[in-house]
Amino acid sequence: MLAPSLFESSRPLYMDRFFDKAFENFFSDFSNVGFSDNFHTDLIEKDGEYVLEAELPGFDKKDISIDLKQDILTISAVHDEESEDKKDDKKYLRRERRYQSYQRSFRVPNVAPEDIDASYEKGILELKFPKKDPAEPEIKKIEVK
């Protein structure tokens, strides 16, 4: 899976989401390619930090997982809802359940887990990252023999 970078604006995030979804579903039903089956994010630049806001309405804090592995930040949310009536005298003609599962990944170079501050309130997950200057690549000389 391709992961858009949060701090590089070479390509808009919606394009990353479009192409990720297109390649993910390349050999399946093309009618599923789109934006409605994933959560939306906004990236805000503030003094000294970046703020990522993710819309996750209907989820509890316990439903949300945030992982950082090898500069890839993954936000997952899973919600399983089933209302069950324990009365034995009911014969169901139809029972409905609700299951939601979302996942998005972003490349976040040079960020440690302890540098990320996460909060969730009123359906909005907010992640704060410190704003760092891009590291200059180290140039190593190779001796010609």
Short mmCIF file of N, CA, C and O in Angstrom, two decimals:
data_model
loop_
_atom_site.label_atom_id
_atom_site.label_comp_id
_atom_site.label_asym_id
_atom_site.label_seq_id
_atom_site.Cartn_x
_atom_site.Cartn_y
_atom_site.Cartn_z
N MET A 1 0.84 -1.18 0.00
CA MET A 1 0.00 0.00 0.00
C MET A 1 0.88 1.24 0.00
O MET A 1 1.86 1.31 0.74
N LEU A 2 0.55 2.20 -0.81
CA LEU A 2 1.25 3.46 -0.84
C LEU A 2 0.77 4.30 0.34
O LEU A 2 -0.41 4.31 0.66
N ALA A 3 1.66 5.02 0.96
CA ALA A 3 1.30 5.86 2.09
C ALA A 3 1.66 7.30 1.77
O ALA A 3 2.82 7.58 1.48
N PRO A 4 0.70 8.21 1.80
CA PRO A 4 1.02 9.61 1.54
C PRO A 4 1.85 10.17 2.67
O PRO A 4 1.72 9.76 3.82
N SER A 5 2.72 11.09 2.35
CA SER A 5 3.53 11.74 3.37
C SER A 5 2.75 12.92 3.92
O SER A 5 2.16 13.69 3.18
N LEU A 6 2.76 13.06 5.23
CA LEU A 6 2.05 14.18 5.84
C LEU A 6 2.77 15.50 5.63
O LEU A 6 2.14 16.54 5.55
N PHE A 7 4.09 15.47 5.56
CA PHE A 7 4.84 16.70 5.58
C PHE A 7 5.40 17.11 4.23
O PHE A 7 6.07 18.11 4.12
N GLU A 8 5.12 16.35 3.20
CA GLU A 8 5.56 16.70 1.85
C GLU A 8 4.33 16.91 1.00
O GLU A 8 3.46 16.07 0.94
N SER A 9 4.27 18.03 0.33
CA SER A 9 3.06 18.34 -0.45
C SER A 9 3.28 18.16 -1.94
O SER A 9 2.84 18.97 -2.74
N SER A 10 3.97 17.10 -2.30
CA SER A 10 4.23 16.88 -3.72
C SER A 10 2.97 16.46 -4.47
O SER A 10 2.84 16.67 -5.65
N ARG A 11 2.01 15.88 -3.76
CA ARG A 11 0.77 15.41 -4.36
C ARG A 11 -0.34 15.58 -3.33
O ARG A 11 -0.14 15.29 -2.16
N PRO A 12 -1.50 16.08 -3.71
CA PRO A 12 -2.58 16.23 -2.74
C PRO A 12 -2.98 14.89 -2.14
O PRO A 12 -2.92 13.86 -2.80
N LEU A 13 -3.39 14.90 -0.86
CA LEU A 13 -3.75 13.67 -0.17
C LEU A 13 -4.91 12.95 -0.83
O LEU A 13 -4.96 11.73 -0.83
N TYR A 14 -5.86 13.70 -1.42
CA TYR A 14 -6.99 13.03 -2.05
C TYR A 14 -6.54 12.20 -3.24
O TYR A 14 -7.11 11.17 -3.55
N MET A 15 -5.46 12.62 -3.89
CA MET A 15 -4.95 11.84 -5.01
C MET A 15 -4.33 10.54 -4.48
O MET A 15 -4.48 9.49 -5.08
N ASP A 16 -3.63 10.62 -3.34
CA ASP A 16 -3.08 9.41 -2.75
C ASP A 16 -4.19 8.44 -2.40
O ASP A 16 -4.10 7.26 -2.66
N ARG A 17 -5.26 8.95 -1.79
CA ARG A 17 -6.38 8.10 -1.40
C ARG A 17 -7.03 7.49 -2.64
O ARG A 17 -7.36 6.31 -2.66
N PHE A 18 -7.18 8.28 -3.70
CA PHE A 18 -7.79 7.78 -4.93
C PHE A 18 -6.96 6.65 -5.52
O PHE A 18 -7.47 5.59 -5.84
N PHE A 19 -5.65 6.88 -5.65
CA PHE A 19 -4.80 5.86 -6.28
C PHE A 19 -4.63 4.64 -5.38
O PHE A 19 -4.58 3.52 -5.87
N ASP A 20 -4.52 4.85 -4.06
CA ASP A 20 -4.44 3.71 -3.15
C ASP A 20 -5.66 2.84 -3.32
O ASP A 20 -5.57 1.62 -3.43
N LYS A 21 -6.83 3.45 -3.36
CA LYS A 21 -8.07 2.69 -3.47
C LYS A 21 -8.18 2.03 -4.84
O LYS A 21 -8.64 0.89 -4.97
N ALA A 22 -7.75 2.73 -5.88
CA ALA A 22 -7.83 2.17 -7.22
C ALA A 22 -6.95 0.93 -7.35
O ALA A 22 -7.39 -0.09 -7.89
N PHE A 23 -5.73 1.00 -6.83
CA PHE A 23 -4.84 -0.16 -6.92
C PHE A 23 -5.29 -1.28 -6.00
O PHE A 23 -5.13 -2.46 -6.31
N GLU A 24 -5.83 -0.92 -4.85
CA GLU A 24 -6.31 -1.94 -3.91
C GLU A 24 -7.44 -2.76 -4.53
O GLU A 24 -7.55 -3.95 -4.32
N ASN A 25 -8.27 -2.11 -5.34
CA ASN A 25 -9.42 -2.78 -5.94
C ASN A 25 -9.23 -3.07 -7.41
O ASN A 25 -10.20 -3.26 -8.13
N PHE A 26 -8.00 -3.10 -7.88
CA PHE A 26 -7.76 -3.20 -9.31
C PHE A 26 -8.41 -4.41 -9.94
O PHE A 26 -8.98 -4.33 -11.02
N PHE A 27 -8.37 -5.55 -9.27
CA PHE A 27 -8.93 -6.76 -9.84
C PHE A 27 -10.32 -7.08 -9.31
O PHE A 27 -10.84 -8.16 -9.52
N SER A 28 -10.92 -6.16 -8.62
CA SER A 28 -12.27 -6.40 -8.09
C SER A 28 -13.26 -5.46 -8.77
O SER A 28 -12.97 -4.87 -9.79
N ASP A 29 -14.38 -5.29 -8.16
CA ASP A 29 -15.47 -4.47 -8.70
C ASP A 29 -15.04 -3.00 -8.77
O ASP A 29 -14.74 -2.40 -7.76
N PHE A 30 -15.01 -2.42 -9.96
CA PHE A 30 -14.58 -1.04 -10.12
C PHE A 30 -15.55 -0.03 -9.55
O PHE A 30 -15.21 1.12 -9.34
N SER A 31 -16.77 -0.43 -9.25
CA SER A 31 -17.74 0.52 -8.70
C SER A 31 -17.39 0.92 -7.28
O SER A 31 -17.92 1.90 -6.76
N ASN A 32 -16.48 0.19 -6.62
CA ASN A 32 -16.11 0.52 -5.25
C ASN A 32 -15.01 1.56 -5.15
O ASN A 32 -14.69 2.01 -4.06
N VAL A 33 -14.40 1.94 -6.26
CA VAL A 33 -13.33 2.92 -6.22
C VAL A 33 -13.95 4.28 -5.91
O VAL A 33 -14.81 4.76 -6.61
N GLY A 34 -13.49 4.89 -4.84
CA GLY A 34 -14.04 6.19 -4.47
C GLY A 34 -13.57 6.61 -3.11
O GLY A 34 -12.65 6.06 -2.55
N PHE A 35 -14.23 7.62 -2.58
CA PHE A 35 -13.79 8.22 -1.34
C PHE A 35 -14.73 7.95 -0.18
O PHE A 35 -14.42 8.24 0.95
N SER A 36 -15.91 7.42 -0.40
CA SER A 36 -16.92 7.36 0.64
C SER A 36 -16.70 6.26 1.66
O SER A 36 -17.31 6.28 2.70
N ASP A 37 -15.82 5.31 1.39
CA ASP A 37 -15.65 4.21 2.31
C ASP A 37 -14.42 4.36 3.20
O ASP A 37 -13.90 3.39 3.72
N ASN A 38 -13.93 5.56 3.38
CA ASN A 38 -12.81 5.81 4.26
C ASN A 38 -13.03 7.14 4.98
O ASN A 38 -13.84 7.95 4.55
N PHE A 39 -12.31 7.36 6.07
CA PHE A 39 -12.50 8.60 6.80
C PHE A 39 -11.66 9.72 6.18
O PHE A 39 -10.67 9.48 5.51
N HIS A 40 -12.07 10.92 6.42
CA HIS A 40 -11.42 12.09 5.84
C HIS A 40 -10.48 12.72 6.86
O HIS A 40 -10.75 12.69 8.06
N THR A 41 -9.40 13.30 6.37
CA THR A 41 -8.42 13.93 7.23
C THR A 41 -8.10 15.33 6.74
O THR A 41 -8.22 15.63 5.55
N ASP A 42 -7.70 16.17 7.67
CA ASP A 42 -7.20 17.52 7.37
C ASP A 42 -5.85 17.66 8.05
O ASP A 42 -5.68 17.22 9.19
N LEU A 43 -4.91 18.28 7.38
CA LEU A 43 -3.60 18.55 7.96
C LEU A 43 -3.45 20.06 8.08
O LEU A 43 -3.59 20.78 7.09
N ILE A 44 -3.19 20.51 9.29
CA ILE A 44 -3.11 21.94 9.59
C ILE A 44 -1.70 22.25 10.07
O ILE A 44 -1.15 21.54 10.92
N GLU A 45 -1.10 23.31 9.53
CA GLU A 45 0.22 23.74 9.98
C GLU A 45 0.03 24.88 10.97
O GLU A 45 -0.60 25.90 10.66
N LYS A 46 0.54 24.71 12.18
CA LYS A 46 0.47 25.74 13.22
C LYS A 46 1.89 26.07 13.65
O LYS A 46 2.84 25.42 13.22
N ASP A 47 2.04 27.06 14.52
CA ASP A 47 3.36 27.43 15.01
C ASP A 47 3.98 26.26 15.75
O ASP A 47 3.48 25.80 16.76
N GLY A 48 5.07 25.75 15.22
CA GLY A 48 5.83 24.71 15.89
C GLY A 48 5.27 23.31 15.80
O GLY A 48 5.84 22.39 16.37
N GLU A 49 4.12 23.12 15.12
CA GLU A 49 3.56 21.77 15.05
C GLU A 49 2.64 21.61 13.85
O GLU A 49 2.18 22.58 13.25
N TYR A 50 2.40 20.35 13.51
CA TYR A 50 1.38 19.98 12.53
C TYR A 50 0.25 19.30 13.29
O TYR A 50 0.50 18.58 14.26
N VAL A 51 -0.97 19.53 12.85
CA VAL A 51 -2.14 18.91 13.47
C VAL A 51 -2.89 18.14 12.39
O VAL A 51 -3.27 18.70 11.37
N LEU A 52 -3.07 16.85 12.63
CA LEU A 52 -3.85 16.00 11.74
C LEU A 52 -5.20 15.77 12.40
O LEU A 52 -5.27 15.28 13.52
N GLU A 53 -6.27 16.16 11.72
CA GLU A 53 -7.61 15.92 12.22
C GLU A 53 -8.28 14.86 11.34
O GLU A 53 -8.31 15.00 10.12
N ALA A 54 -8.77 13.81 11.98
CA ALA A 54 -9.42 12.71 11.27
C ALA A 54 -10.87 12.61 11.75
O ALA A 54 -11.12 12.56 12.95
N GLU A 55 -11.79 12.58 10.80
CA GLU A 55 -13.22 12.46 11.14
C GLU A 55 -13.57 10.99 11.36
O GLU A 55 -13.52 10.18 10.43
N LEU A 56 -13.93 10.65 12.61
CA LEU A 56 -14.32 9.29 12.95
C LEU A 56 -15.59 9.31 13.80
O LEU A 56 -15.59 8.87 14.95
N PRO A 57 -16.69 9.82 13.26
CA PRO A 57 -17.93 9.90 14.05
C PRO A 57 -18.49 8.51 14.35
O PRO A 57 -18.37 7.59 13.54
N GLY A 58 -19.06 8.35 15.52
CA GLY A 58 -19.70 7.09 15.89
C GLY A 58 -18.77 6.09 16.54
O GLY A 58 -19.20 5.00 16.92
N PHE A 59 -17.50 6.42 16.67
CA PHE A 59 -16.54 5.53 17.29
C PHE A 59 -16.28 5.95 18.73
O PHE A 59 -16.42 7.12 19.08
N ASP A 60 -15.89 4.99 19.57
CA ASP A 60 -15.43 5.27 20.92
C ASP A 60 -13.90 5.28 20.89
O ASP A 60 -13.29 4.73 19.97
N LYS A 61 -13.30 5.85 21.95
CA LYS A 61 -11.84 5.86 22.02
C LYS A 61 -11.27 4.45 21.95
O LYS A 61 -10.23 4.22 21.34
N LYS A 62 -11.95 3.50 22.56
CA LYS A 62 -11.46 2.11 22.58
C LYS A 62 -11.49 1.46 21.20
O LYS A 62 -10.81 0.47 20.97
N ASP A 63 -12.25 2.03 20.27
CA ASP A 63 -12.34 1.49 18.91
C ASP A 63 -11.18 1.93 18.01
O ASP A 63 -11.01 1.41 16.91
N ILE A 64 -10.40 2.92 18.47
CA ILE A 64 -9.38 3.55 17.62
C ILE A 64 -7.99 3.06 18.01
O ILE A 64 -7.65 2.97 19.19
N SER A 65 -7.20 2.74 16.99
CA SER A 65 -5.83 2.29 17.20
C SER A 65 -4.89 3.13 16.34
O SER A 65 -5.18 3.38 15.16
N ILE A 66 -3.78 3.57 16.93
CA ILE A 66 -2.79 4.36 16.20
C ILE A 66 -1.45 3.66 16.37
O ILE A 66 -1.00 3.42 17.49
N ASP A 67 -0.82 3.31 15.24
CA ASP A 67 0.46 2.60 15.26
C ASP A 67 1.48 3.37 14.43
O ASP A 67 1.13 3.97 13.42
N LEU A 68 2.73 3.31 14.87
CA LEU A 68 3.83 3.91 14.13
C LEU A 68 4.92 2.86 13.97
O LEU A 68 5.46 2.36 14.96
N LYS A 69 5.19 2.50 12.71
CA LYS A 69 6.21 1.50 12.44
C LYS A 69 6.98 1.91 11.19
O LYS A 69 6.37 2.11 10.14
N GLN A 70 8.28 2.04 11.33
CA GLN A 70 9.17 2.40 10.22
C GLN A 70 8.67 3.62 9.45
O GLN A 70 8.50 3.61 8.25
N ASP A 71 8.41 4.69 10.17
CA ASP A 71 7.95 5.97 9.62
C ASP A 71 6.57 5.92 8.98
O ASP A 71 6.19 6.83 8.25
N ILE A 72 5.81 4.85 9.20
CA ILE A 72 4.44 4.75 8.68
C ILE A 72 3.48 4.81 9.86
O ILE A 72 3.49 3.95 10.73
N LEU A 73 2.67 5.86 9.88
CA LEU A 73 1.65 6.04 10.90
C LEU A 73 0.35 5.45 10.36
O LEU A 73 -0.11 5.84 9.28
N THR A 74 -0.25 4.52 11.10
CA THR A 74 -1.50 3.89 10.68
C THR A 74 -2.57 4.17 11.70
O THR A 74 -2.39 3.91 12.90
N ILE A 75 -3.68 4.71 11.22
CA ILE A 75 -4.85 4.97 12.07
C ILE A 75 -5.91 3.97 11.66
O ILE A 75 -6.29 3.90 10.50
N SER A 76 -6.38 3.18 12.63
CA SER A 76 -7.43 2.19 12.38
C SER A 76 -8.58 2.43 13.34
O SER A 76 -8.37 2.81 14.49
N ALA A 77 -9.78 2.17 12.87
CA ALA A 77 -10.96 2.26 13.72
C ALA A 77 -11.91 1.13 13.34
O ALA A 77 -12.21 0.93 12.17
N VAL A 78 -12.35 0.38 14.35
CA VAL A 78 -13.25 -0.75 14.14
C VAL A 78 -14.39 -0.63 15.14
O VAL A 78 -14.16 -0.48 16.34
N HIS A 79 -15.60 -0.71 14.64
CA HIS A 79 -16.79 -0.64 15.50
C HIS A 79 -17.76 -1.73 15.09
O HIS A 79 -18.12 -1.84 13.92
N ASP A 80 -18.14 -2.55 16.05
CA ASP A 80 -19.08 -3.65 15.81
C ASP A 80 -20.26 -3.44 16.74
O ASP A 80 -20.11 -3.46 17.95
N GLU A 81 -21.43 -3.24 16.17
CA GLU A 81 -22.62 -2.95 16.97
C GLU A 81 -23.70 -3.96 16.63
O GLU A 81 -24.06 -4.16 15.48
N GLU A 82 -24.21 -4.59 17.68
CA GLU A 82 -25.29 -5.55 17.48
C GLU A 82 -26.26 -5.39 18.63
O GLU A 82 -25.91 -5.55 19.79
N SER A 83 -27.50 -5.05 18.31
CA SER A 83 -28.51 -4.97 19.35
C SER A 83 -29.25 -6.30 19.38
O SER A 83 -29.65 -6.84 18.36
N GLU A 84 -29.36 -6.83 20.58
CA GLU A 84 -29.94 -8.16 20.71
C GLU A 84 -31.02 -8.12 21.78
O GLU A 84 -30.81 -7.61 22.87
N ASP A 85 -32.17 -8.63 21.46
CA ASP A 85 -33.26 -8.74 22.42
C ASP A 85 -33.28 -10.17 22.92
O ASP A 85 -33.40 -11.11 22.14
N LYS A 86 -33.17 -10.35 24.23
CA LYS A 86 -33.01 -11.70 24.80
C LYS A 86 -34.35 -12.45 24.98
O LYS A 86 -34.36 -13.55 25.47
N LYS A 87 -35.46 -11.86 24.57
CA LYS A 87 -36.74 -12.55 24.73
C LYS A 87 -36.81 -13.74 23.78
O LYS A 87 -36.51 -13.65 22.61
N ASP A 88 -37.22 -14.89 24.34
CA ASP A 88 -37.26 -16.12 23.56
C ASP A 88 -38.49 -16.23 22.65
O ASP A 88 -38.51 -17.05 21.74
N ASP A 89 -39.50 -15.42 22.90
CA ASP A 89 -40.74 -15.56 22.14
C ASP A 89 -40.73 -14.82 20.80
O ASP A 89 -41.71 -14.84 20.08
N LYS A 90 -39.62 -14.20 20.44
CA LYS A 90 -39.56 -13.45 19.17
C LYS A 90 -39.06 -14.34 18.04
O LYS A 90 -38.13 -15.11 18.20
N LYS A 91 -39.71 -14.20 16.91
CA LYS A 91 -39.25 -14.87 15.69
C LYS A 91 -38.83 -13.76 14.73
O LYS A 91 -39.66 -13.01 14.24
N TYR A 92 -37.55 -13.68 14.50
CA TYR A 92 -37.02 -12.60 13.69
C TYR A 92 -37.28 -12.83 12.21
O TYR A 92 -37.02 -13.90 11.69
N LEU A 93 -37.80 -11.81 11.57
CA LEU A 93 -37.90 -11.81 10.13
C LEU A 93 -36.68 -11.11 9.54
O LEU A 93 -36.28 -11.38 8.42
N ARG A 94 -36.14 -10.19 10.35
CA ARG A 94 -34.97 -9.45 9.92
C ARG A 94 -34.26 -8.90 11.15
O ARG A 94 -34.88 -8.35 12.04
N ARG A 95 -32.94 -9.09 11.21
CA ARG A 95 -32.11 -8.52 12.27
C ARG A 95 -30.97 -7.76 11.61
O ARG A 95 -30.38 -8.26 10.67
N GLU A 96 -30.68 -6.60 12.11
CA GLU A 96 -29.63 -5.79 11.51
C GLU A 96 -28.49 -5.58 12.49
O GLU A 96 -28.70 -5.44 13.67
N ARG A 97 -27.29 -5.56 11.93
CA ARG A 97 -26.08 -5.29 12.67
C ARG A 97 -25.30 -4.22 11.93
O ARG A 97 -25.49 -4.04 10.73
N ARG A 98 -24.44 -3.56 12.65
CA ARG A 98 -23.63 -2.52 12.02
C ARG A 98 -22.17 -2.79 12.32
O ARG A 98 -21.78 -3.02 13.46
N TYR A 99 -21.35 -2.78 11.28
CA TYR A 99 -19.92 -2.98 11.42
C TYR A 99 -19.21 -1.94 10.57
O TYR A 99 -19.53 -1.79 9.39
N GLN A 100 -18.29 -1.22 11.19
CA GLN A 100 -17.51 -0.23 10.46
C GLN A 100 -16.03 -0.50 10.70
O GLN A 100 -15.63 -0.80 11.83
N SER A 101 -15.26 -0.39 9.67
CA SER A 101 -13.82 -0.57 9.79
C SER A 101 -13.13 0.37 8.82
O SER A 101 -13.44 0.36 7.63
N TYR A 102 -12.24 1.19 9.35
CA TYR A 102 -11.49 2.13 8.52
C TYR A 102 -10.01 2.03 8.84
O TYR A 102 -9.63 1.72 9.98
N GLN A 103 -9.19 2.33 7.85
CA GLN A 103 -7.76 2.37 8.08
C GLN A 103 -7.11 3.30 7.08
O GLN A 103 -7.42 3.25 5.89
N ARG A 104 -6.22 4.15 7.56
CA ARG A 104 -5.43 5.04 6.70
C ARG A 104 -4.00 5.02 7.19
O ARG A 104 -3.76 4.95 8.39
N SER A 105 -3.06 5.10 6.27
CA SER A 105 -1.65 5.14 6.62
C SER A 105 -0.99 6.36 5.99
O SER A 105 -1.36 6.76 4.88
N PHE A 106 -0.04 6.92 6.73
CA PHE A 106 0.69 8.10 6.27
C PHE A 106 2.17 7.91 6.58
O PHE A 106 2.52 7.33 7.61
N ARG A 107 3.01 8.44 5.73
CA ARG A 107 4.44 8.42 6.01
C ARG A 107 4.77 9.66 6.83
O ARG A 107 4.45 10.78 6.44
N VAL A 108 5.39 9.45 7.98
CA VAL A 108 5.76 10.54 8.87
C VAL A 108 7.25 10.40 9.23
O VAL A 108 7.60 9.80 10.23
N PRO A 109 8.13 10.94 8.41
CA PRO A 109 9.56 10.76 8.65
C PRO A 109 10.03 11.50 9.90
O PRO A 109 9.54 12.57 10.23
N ASN A 110 10.98 10.88 10.58
CA ASN A 110 11.66 11.48 11.74
C ASN A 110 10.72 11.86 12.88
O ASN A 110 10.92 12.88 13.54
N VAL A 111 9.70 11.06 13.12
CA VAL A 111 8.79 11.30 14.24
C VAL A 111 8.80 10.07 15.13
O VAL A 111 8.63 8.95 14.66
N ALA A 112 9.01 10.27 16.43
CA ALA A 112 8.99 9.17 17.39
C ALA A 112 7.59 9.10 18.02
O ALA A 112 6.89 10.12 18.10
N PRO A 113 7.16 7.92 18.47
CA PRO A 113 5.82 7.80 19.07
C PRO A 113 5.59 8.74 20.24
O PRO A 113 4.50 9.28 20.41
N GLU A 114 6.64 8.98 21.03
CA GLU A 114 6.49 9.88 22.18
C GLU A 114 6.33 11.34 21.77
O GLU A 114 5.92 12.18 22.57
N ASP A 115 6.62 11.67 20.50
CA ASP A 115 6.45 13.03 19.99
C ASP A 115 5.02 13.31 19.55
O ASP A 115 4.68 14.45 19.26
N ILE A 116 4.19 12.29 19.45
CA ILE A 116 2.83 12.44 18.93
C ILE A 116 1.85 12.55 20.10
O ILE A 116 1.86 11.72 21.01
N ASP A 117 1.01 13.56 20.05
CA ASP A 117 -0.02 13.76 21.06
C ASP A 117 -1.37 13.49 20.39
O ASP A 117 -1.71 14.14 19.40
N ALA A 118 -2.13 12.52 20.91
CA ALA A 118 -3.41 12.14 20.30
C ALA A 118 -4.56 12.39 21.28
O ALA A 118 -4.45 12.10 22.47
N SER A 119 -5.65 12.93 20.73
CA SER A 119 -6.87 13.11 21.53
C SER A 119 -8.08 12.85 20.63
O SER A 119 -8.00 13.00 19.42
N TYR A 120 -9.20 12.48 21.25
CA TYR A 120 -10.42 12.18 20.50
C TYR A 120 -11.60 12.81 21.22
O TYR A 120 -11.82 12.56 22.41
N GLU A 121 -12.32 13.66 20.50
CA GLU A 121 -13.47 14.33 21.10
C GLU A 121 -14.50 14.65 20.02
O GLU A 121 -14.14 15.16 18.95
N LYS A 122 -15.75 14.32 20.30
CA LYS A 122 -16.88 14.62 19.41
C LYS A 122 -16.66 14.13 17.98
O LYS A 122 -16.93 14.84 17.02
N GLY A 123 -16.11 12.92 17.84
CA GLY A 123 -15.96 12.32 16.52
C GLY A 123 -14.73 12.76 15.74
O GLY A 123 -14.55 12.36 14.60
N ILE A 124 -13.89 13.58 16.35
CA ILE A 124 -12.67 14.06 15.67
C ILE A 124 -11.44 13.56 16.43
O ILE A 124 -11.26 13.85 17.61
N LEU A 125 -10.61 12.81 15.73
CA LEU A 125 -9.32 12.38 16.26
C LEU A 125 -8.31 13.44 15.88
O LEU A 125 -8.22 13.83 14.71
N GLU A 126 -7.57 13.92 16.86
CA GLU A 126 -6.58 14.97 16.61
C GLU A 126 -5.20 14.46 17.02
O GLU A 126 -5.00 14.02 18.14
N LEU A 127 -4.28 14.50 16.07
CA LEU A 127 -2.89 14.11 16.32
C LEU A 127 -2.01 15.34 16.12
O LEU A 127 -2.12 16.02 15.09
N LYS A 128 -1.13 15.59 17.08
CA LYS A 128 -0.21 16.73 16.99
C LYS A 128 1.21 16.19 16.86
O LYS A 128 1.63 15.34 17.63
N PHE A 129 1.92 16.71 15.84
CA PHE A 129 3.29 16.32 15.55
C PHE A 129 4.18 17.54 15.69
O PHE A 129 3.80 18.63 15.26
N PRO A 130 5.38 17.38 16.22
CA PRO A 130 6.29 18.53 16.27
C PRO A 130 6.75 18.89 14.86
O PRO A 130 6.91 18.02 14.00
N LYS A 131 6.90 20.16 14.64
CA LYS A 131 7.37 20.64 13.34
C LYS A 131 8.89 20.64 13.37
O LYS A 131 9.49 21.29 14.21
N LYS A 132 9.49 19.86 12.49
CA LYS A 132 10.95 19.76 12.44
C LYS A 132 11.44 20.19 11.08
O LYS A 132 10.76 20.00 10.07
N ASP A 133 12.64 20.76 11.09
CA ASP A 133 13.26 21.10 9.81
C ASP A 133 13.68 19.81 9.13
O ASP A 133 14.14 18.87 9.79
N PRO A 134 13.51 19.73 7.82
CA PRO A 134 13.94 18.52 7.13
C PRO A 134 15.43 18.28 7.34
O PRO A 134 16.22 19.22 7.24
N ALA A 135 15.77 17.06 7.65
CA ALA A 135 17.17 16.73 7.87
C ALA A 135 17.91 16.71 6.54
O ALA A 135 17.42 16.19 5.54
N GLU A 136 19.08 17.32 6.55
CA GLU A 136 19.92 17.30 5.36
C GLU A 136 20.48 15.90 5.21
O GLU A 136 20.99 15.33 6.18
N PRO A 137 20.40 15.32 4.03
CA PRO A 137 20.97 13.99 3.86
C PRO A 137 22.48 14.02 4.07
O PRO A 137 23.15 14.93 3.60
N GLU A 138 22.94 13.05 4.81
CA GLU A 138 24.38 12.97 5.08
C GLU A 138 25.09 12.47 3.83
O GLU A 138 24.69 11.47 3.23
N ILE A 139 26.11 13.19 3.45
CA ILE A 139 26.88 12.80 2.28
C ILE A 139 28.11 12.06 2.76
O ILE A 139 28.90 12.57 3.56
N LYS A 140 28.27 10.85 2.27
CA LYS A 140 29.42 10.04 2.63
C LYS A 140 30.33 9.90 1.42
O LYS A 140 29.86 9.54 0.35
N LYS A 141 31.56 10.19 1.63
CA LYS A 141 32.55 10.09 0.56
C LYS A 141 33.00 8.63 0.43
O LYS A 141 33.19 7.94 1.42
N ILE A 142 33.16 8.23 -0.80
CA ILE A 142 33.67 6.89 -1.08
C ILE A 142 35.03 7.05 -1.73
O ILE A 142 35.17 7.77 -2.74
N GLU A 143 35.99 6.40 -1.14
CA GLU A 143 37.35 6.50 -1.66
C GLU A 143 37.51 5.69 -2.92
O GLU A 143 37.08 4.54 -2.99
N VAL A 144 38.09 6.29 -3.93
CA VAL A 144 38.38 5.60 -5.18
C VAL A 144 39.76 4.98 -5.05
O VAL A 144 40.73 5.66 -4.74
N LYS A 145 39.84 3.68 -5.28
CA LYS A 145 41.13 2.96 -5.15
C LYS A 145 41.74 2.68 -6.48
O LYS A 145 41.14 2.53 -7.47
#
